Structure formats: structure tokens, C-alpha cells
Coordinates of C-alpha atoms and ligand atoms in Angstrom, one line a residue:
X1 CA 20.0 -3.6 13.9
X2 CA 17.0 -5.9 13.7
X3 CA 17.3 -8.8 11.4
X4 CA 15.7 -8.0 8.0
X5 CA 13.3 -11.0 8.4
X6 CA 11.5 -9.1 11.3
X7 CA 10.4 -6.2 9.1
X8 CA 6.7 -5.6 9.0
X9 CA 4.6 -3.6 6.6
X10 CA 1.0 -2.4 6.2
X11 CA -1.2 -3.3 3.3
X12 CA -4.8 -2.1 2.9
X13 CA -7.1 -3.6 0.2
X14 CA -9.0 -0.5 -0.8
X15 CA -12.8 -0.5 -1.3
X16 CA -12.4 -1.2 -5.1
X17 CA -10.2 -4.2 -4.3
X18 CA -12.9 -5.6 -2.0
X19 CA -15.6 -4.9 -4.6
X20 CA -13.6 -6.5 -7.4
X21 CA -13.4 -9.6 -5.1
X22 CA -9.7 -9.6 -5.2
X23 CA -9.0 -10.2 -1.5
X24 CA -8.0 -13.8 -2.0
X25 CA -5.9 -13.0 -5.1
X26 CA -4.0 -10.2 -3.3
X27 CA -3.4 -12.4 -0.2
X28 CA -2.1 -15.2 -2.5
X29 CA 0.3 -12.9 -4.3
X30 CA 1.7 -11.6 -0.9
X31 CA 2.0 -15.2 0.5
X32 CA 3.7 -16.4 -2.6
X33 CA 7.3 -15.1 -2.1
X34 CA 7.2 -16.2 1.6
X35 CA 5.7 -13.2 3.5
X36 CA 3.9 -14.0 6.7
X37 CA 0.5 -12.5 7.6
X38 CA 0.6 -11.3 11.2
X39 CA -2.6 -9.2 11.5
X40 CA -5.8 -8.9 9.5
X41 CA -9.1 -7.1 9.8
X42 CA -12.0 -5.8 7.7
X43 CA -13.1 -2.3 8.7
X44 CA -15.0 0.9 7.6
X45 CA -12.5 3.7 8.0
X46 CA -13.6 7.2 8.9
X47 CA -12.5 10.3 6.9
X48 CA -10.4 11.4 9.9
X49 CA -8.6 8.0 10.0
X50 CA -7.8 8.3 6.3
X51 CA -6.5 11.9 6.5
X52 CA -4.3 11.0 9.4
X53 CA -3.1 7.9 7.6
X54 CA -1.9 9.8 4.5
X55 CA -0.4 12.7 6.5
X56 CA 1.6 10.6 8.9
X57 CA 4.6 11.4 6.7
X58 CA 5.0 15.1 6.7
X59 CA 6.5 14.9 3.2
X60 CA 3.7 13.0 1.6
X61 CA 1.8 16.1 0.4
X62 CA 4.8 17.5 -1.4
X63 CA 6.0 14.2 -2.9
X64 CA 2.5 13.2 -4.1
X65 CA 2.0 16.6 -5.7
X66 CA 5.4 16.5 -7.4
X67 CA 4.7 13.0 -8.7
X68 CA 1.6 14.3 -10.4
X69 CA 3.4 17.3 -11.8
X70 CA 6.2 15.2 -13.2
X71 CA 3.7 12.8 -14.9
X72 CA 1.7 15.7 -16.4
X73 CA 4.9 17.2 -17.9
X74 CA 5.8 13.8 -19.4
X75 CA 2.4 13.5 -20.9
X76 CA 2.2 17.1 -22.0
X77 CA -0.9 17.8 -19.8
X78 CA -1.8 21.1 -18.3
X79 CA -2.7 21.1 -14.6
X80 CA -4.9 23.9 -13.0
X81 CA -1.9 24.7 -10.6
X82 CA 1.8 23.9 -10.5
X83 CA 1.9 24.0 -6.7
X84 CA 2.4 20.5 -5.3
X85 CA 0.6 21.2 -2.0
X86 CA -2.5 22.6 -3.8
X87 CA -2.6 19.5 -6.0
X88 CA -2.4 17.2 -3.0
X89 CA -5.0 19.2 -1.1
X90 CA -7.5 18.3 -3.9
X91 CA -6.3 14.7 -4.0
X92 CA -6.7 14.2 -0.3
X93 CA -10.3 15.3 -0.4
X94 CA -11.0 12.8 -3.1
X95 CA -9.0 10.1 -1.3
X96 CA -11.1 10.5 1.8
X97 CA -14.3 9.9 -0.2
X98 CA -12.8 6.9 -2.0
X99 CA -11.3 5.2 1.0
X100 CA -14.5 5.5 3.1
X101 CA -16.8 4.3 0.3
X102 CA -16.9 0.7 1.6
X103 CA -15.1 -1.9 3.6
X104 CA -11.4 -2.2 3.4
X105 CA -9.1 -5.1 4.5
X106 CA -6.1 -4.0 6.6
X107 CA -3.2 -6.4 7.0
X108 CA 0.3 -6.5 8.4
X109 CA 2.8 -8.7 6.5
X110 CA 6.2 -9.7 7.9
X111 CA 9.3 -10.9 6.1
X112 CA 12.7 -9.9 4.8
X113 CA 12.6 -6.4 3.3
X114 CA 8.8 -6.7 3.4
X115 CA 8.1 -3.0 2.6
X116 CA 10.3 -3.0 -0.5
X117 CA 9.0 -6.4 -1.6
X118 CA 5.3 -5.5 -1.1
X119 CA 5.8 -2.3 -3.1
X120 CA 7.4 -4.3 -5.9
X121 CA 4.5 -6.8 -6.0
X122 CA 1.9 -4.0 -5.8
X123 CA 3.4 -1.8 -8.6
X124 CA 3.4 1.9 -9.3
X125 CA 0.7 4.3 -8.2
X126 CA -0.9 4.9 -11.6
X127 CA -2.3 1.6 -13.0
X128 CA -1.9 2.9 -16.5
X129 CA 1.8 2.6 -16.2
X130 CA 2.2 0.0 -13.4
X131 CA 4.2 -3.0 -14.7
X132 CA 2.5 -6.1 -16.0
X133 CA 2.9 -8.8 -13.4
X134 CA 2.2 -6.4 -10.5
X135 CA -1.2 -6.3 -8.7
X136 CA -2.1 -2.9 -10.0
X137 CA -0.7 -3.6 -13.5
X138 CA -2.6 -6.9 -13.8
X139 CA -6.0 -6.1 -12.3
X140 CA -7.0 -2.5 -13.0
X141 CA -6.6 0.2 -15.7
X142 CA -7.1 3.6 -14.1
X143 CA -5.1 6.7 -14.9
X144 CA -4.5 10.2 -13.5
X145 CA -6.2 11.7 -16.5
X146 CA -9.4 9.7 -16.0
X147 CA -9.4 10.5 -12.3
X148 CA -9.0 14.2 -13.0
X149 CA -11.6 14.2 -15.7
X150 CA -14.1 12.6 -13.4
X151 CA -13.0 14.5 -10.3
X152 CA -12.1 11.4 -8.2
X153 CA -9.1 9.6 -6.7
X154 CA -7.1 7.1 -8.8
X155 CA -8.5 3.6 -8.1
X156 CA -5.6 1.3 -7.7
X157 CA -7.0 -1.5 -5.4
X158 CA -4.4 -1.5 -2.7
X159 CA -2.4 0.7 -0.3
X160 CA 1.2 -0.4 0.7
X161 CA 3.6 1.6 2.9
X162 CA 6.3 3.3 1.0
X163 CA 9.3 3.1 3.4
X164 CA 10.1 1.0 6.5
X165 CA 9.7 4.1 8.7
X166 CA 6.3 4.7 7.1
X167 CA 5.4 1.0 7.7
X168 CA 6.0 1.4 11.5
X169 CA 3.9 4.5 11.8
X170 CA 1.1 3.1 9.6
X171 CA 0.9 -0.2 11.5
X172 CA 0.5 1.7 14.8
X173 CA -2.2 3.8 13.2
X174 CA -4.3 0.8 12.0
X175 CA -3.5 -1.9 14.7
X176 CA -3.2 -2.1 18.4
X177 CA -0.1 -4.0 19.6
X178 CA -2.1 -6.9 20.8
X179 CA -3.7 -7.4 17.4
X180 CA -0.3 -8.4 15.9
X181 CA 0.5 -12.0 16.3
X182 CA 4.1 -13.4 16.9
X183 CA 4.3 -16.9 15.5
X184 CA 6.5 -19.1 13.5
X185 CA 5.6 -20.2 10.0
X186 CA 7.1 -23.6 9.2
X187 CA 8.2 -22.4 5.7
X188 CA 10.4 -19.8 7.4
X189 CA 12.9 -22.5 8.1
X190 CA 13.8 -22.9 4.4
X191 CA 13.8 -19.1 3.9
X192 CA 15.9 -18.1 6.9
X193 CA 17.5 -21.0 8.7
X194 CA 21.3 -20.7 8.6
X195 CA 22.3 -24.4 8.6
X196 CA 19.4 -26.1 6.9
X197 CA 19.8 -29.1 9.2
X198 CA 17.2 -31.4 10.5
X199 CA 15.8 -32.5 7.2
X200 CA 17.7 -35.8 6.8
X201 CA 16.5 -38.8 8.9
Ligands
ADP301 P1 0.8 5.1 -3.5 O1 -0.5 4.5 -3.0 O2 1.4 4.4 -4.7 O3 1.8 5.1 -2.3 P2 0.6 8.0 -3.1 O4 1.0 7.8 -1.7 O5 1.3 9.0 -4.0 O6 0.6 6.6 -3.9 O7 -1.0 8.4 -3.2 C1 -1.9 7.8 -2.4 C2 -3.2 7.4 -3.2 O8 -3.8 8.6 -3.6 C3 -2.9 6.7 -4.5 O9 -2.8 5.3 -4.2 C4 -4.1 7.0 -5.3 O10 -5.3 6.2 -4.9 C5 -4.4 8.4 -4.9 N1 -3.7 9.4 -5.8 C6 -2.4 9.7 -5.8 N2 -2.2 10.7 -6.7 C7 -3.3 11.0 -7.3 C8 -3.8 11.9 -8.3 N3 -2.9 12.7 -8.9 N4 -5.1 12.0 -8.6 C9 -6.0 11.2 -8.0 N5 -5.6 10.3 -7.0 C10 -4.4 10.2 -6.7
MG302 MG1 2.0 6.3 -0.6

């Protein structure tokens, strides 16, 4: 097993995150717990790249549709269909438009349990219910109902991989191997060093 500190995860600041001038704030929040930035680029993704990105996980269509259905039941909303795959087919079209509307910032972050940690910092998918203190909860107010009413994707500033397997696939989809940099961050000594020696003179 690889040491947990070697785990890497993909983060993409979506077009609304760039337009809201939140690049610095988002990077600051990810650096804060001790994660290390190992790759970074600004790009204009194509619709094909976005469709591939969201369908790397064969289960994503089902899970995303089911998540919306569960939320609608809790809120007493009626959806045009109860078929999760039909719901996601509509979402995917809107997502392609959203994600190609302007530049995005793609990044790879490394550190112990990075996938889980980044998801915790980013917050839940729907900003309406994302916890206060998370990026989505603190900086945006969108909801499924608003997105449905206006026929668009939910604007939630940031993409973060959902599982460590997803992280690996998504990193390969966005970055070439030689764009990832192996280096040591001095702060890692206090986070990961076993003996904490070498401080006293
Ligand atoms: P997350 O980004 O939290 O992992 P998902 O993978 O379920 O969420 O969905 C991907 C993205 O699709 C979301 O971040 C959001 O921008 C958009 N989205 C998800 N569900 C809906 C929905 N029901 N209506 C509109 N847009 C949605
Ligand atoms: Mg997801």
C-alpha cells in the first residue's frame, strides 16, 4: 500500500470561480491544512473533454440522477422524470455549456487522504445546503431548483474528485505525467516526519 501522504486529487476551479475572482481564496483554503500543490494550469476545456471527465466513472450518471431525485423527494418537488439516467442526460448537456463558458483552473493537490480532505473543504454539491465553512457554503448560493427553473447547471465554483480511484483517472484526463512535479515541501516535515528530530541545535 502506498503511504496516505502520497495521495493526489484533482481540483478544477470552474468558470464561475474564476469570474468571482476566487482563485487565490480557493488555493489558500487548500494550502491551509497542509496540502501540496503539484500541478496547475489555466485552460479552456472543450465539450468533449468535459463529457469524458464526468463519465470516467461509469456510475456517475446513475449516482447523480439519484442524488437529484432524493433531494426532490425531501423538498416535495416534482421532477419531469423519475429515471436517474434521463435526469443526468439533461444535467450533462447543461454542464458542458457551463464548464466551457470560460477559463478554468485545473490543479493537482497531494497530501494525506487528499481526496477526502478536499471534498470536506469544498462542501456538498448544492450550495443551498453546503455547510458554512466550506468553499461552496461560504461563497455561493445556488440551488437545484434555481438551476432547473433557469435550465442551467448548478453553479458551485469548484470540481473535486469524489473517490481516490476517481482522482487517479481524472488526473490522467487533465494532466500529462510530466506536468506533475515531485518535490518536497519543508512543512511536510512537521506533518509527516516520524521522529521530529533535527530541530534542536
Ligand atoms: P460534485 O461536483 O459535488 O461531485 P456531481 O458529480 O453530482 O457533484 O455533479 C457534477 C456537477 O454537475 C455539479 O458540481 C454541478 O455543477 C452539476 N449538477 C449536479 N447535479 C445537478 C442538477 N441536478 N442540476 C443541475 N446541475 C447539477
Ligand atoms: Mg462528482
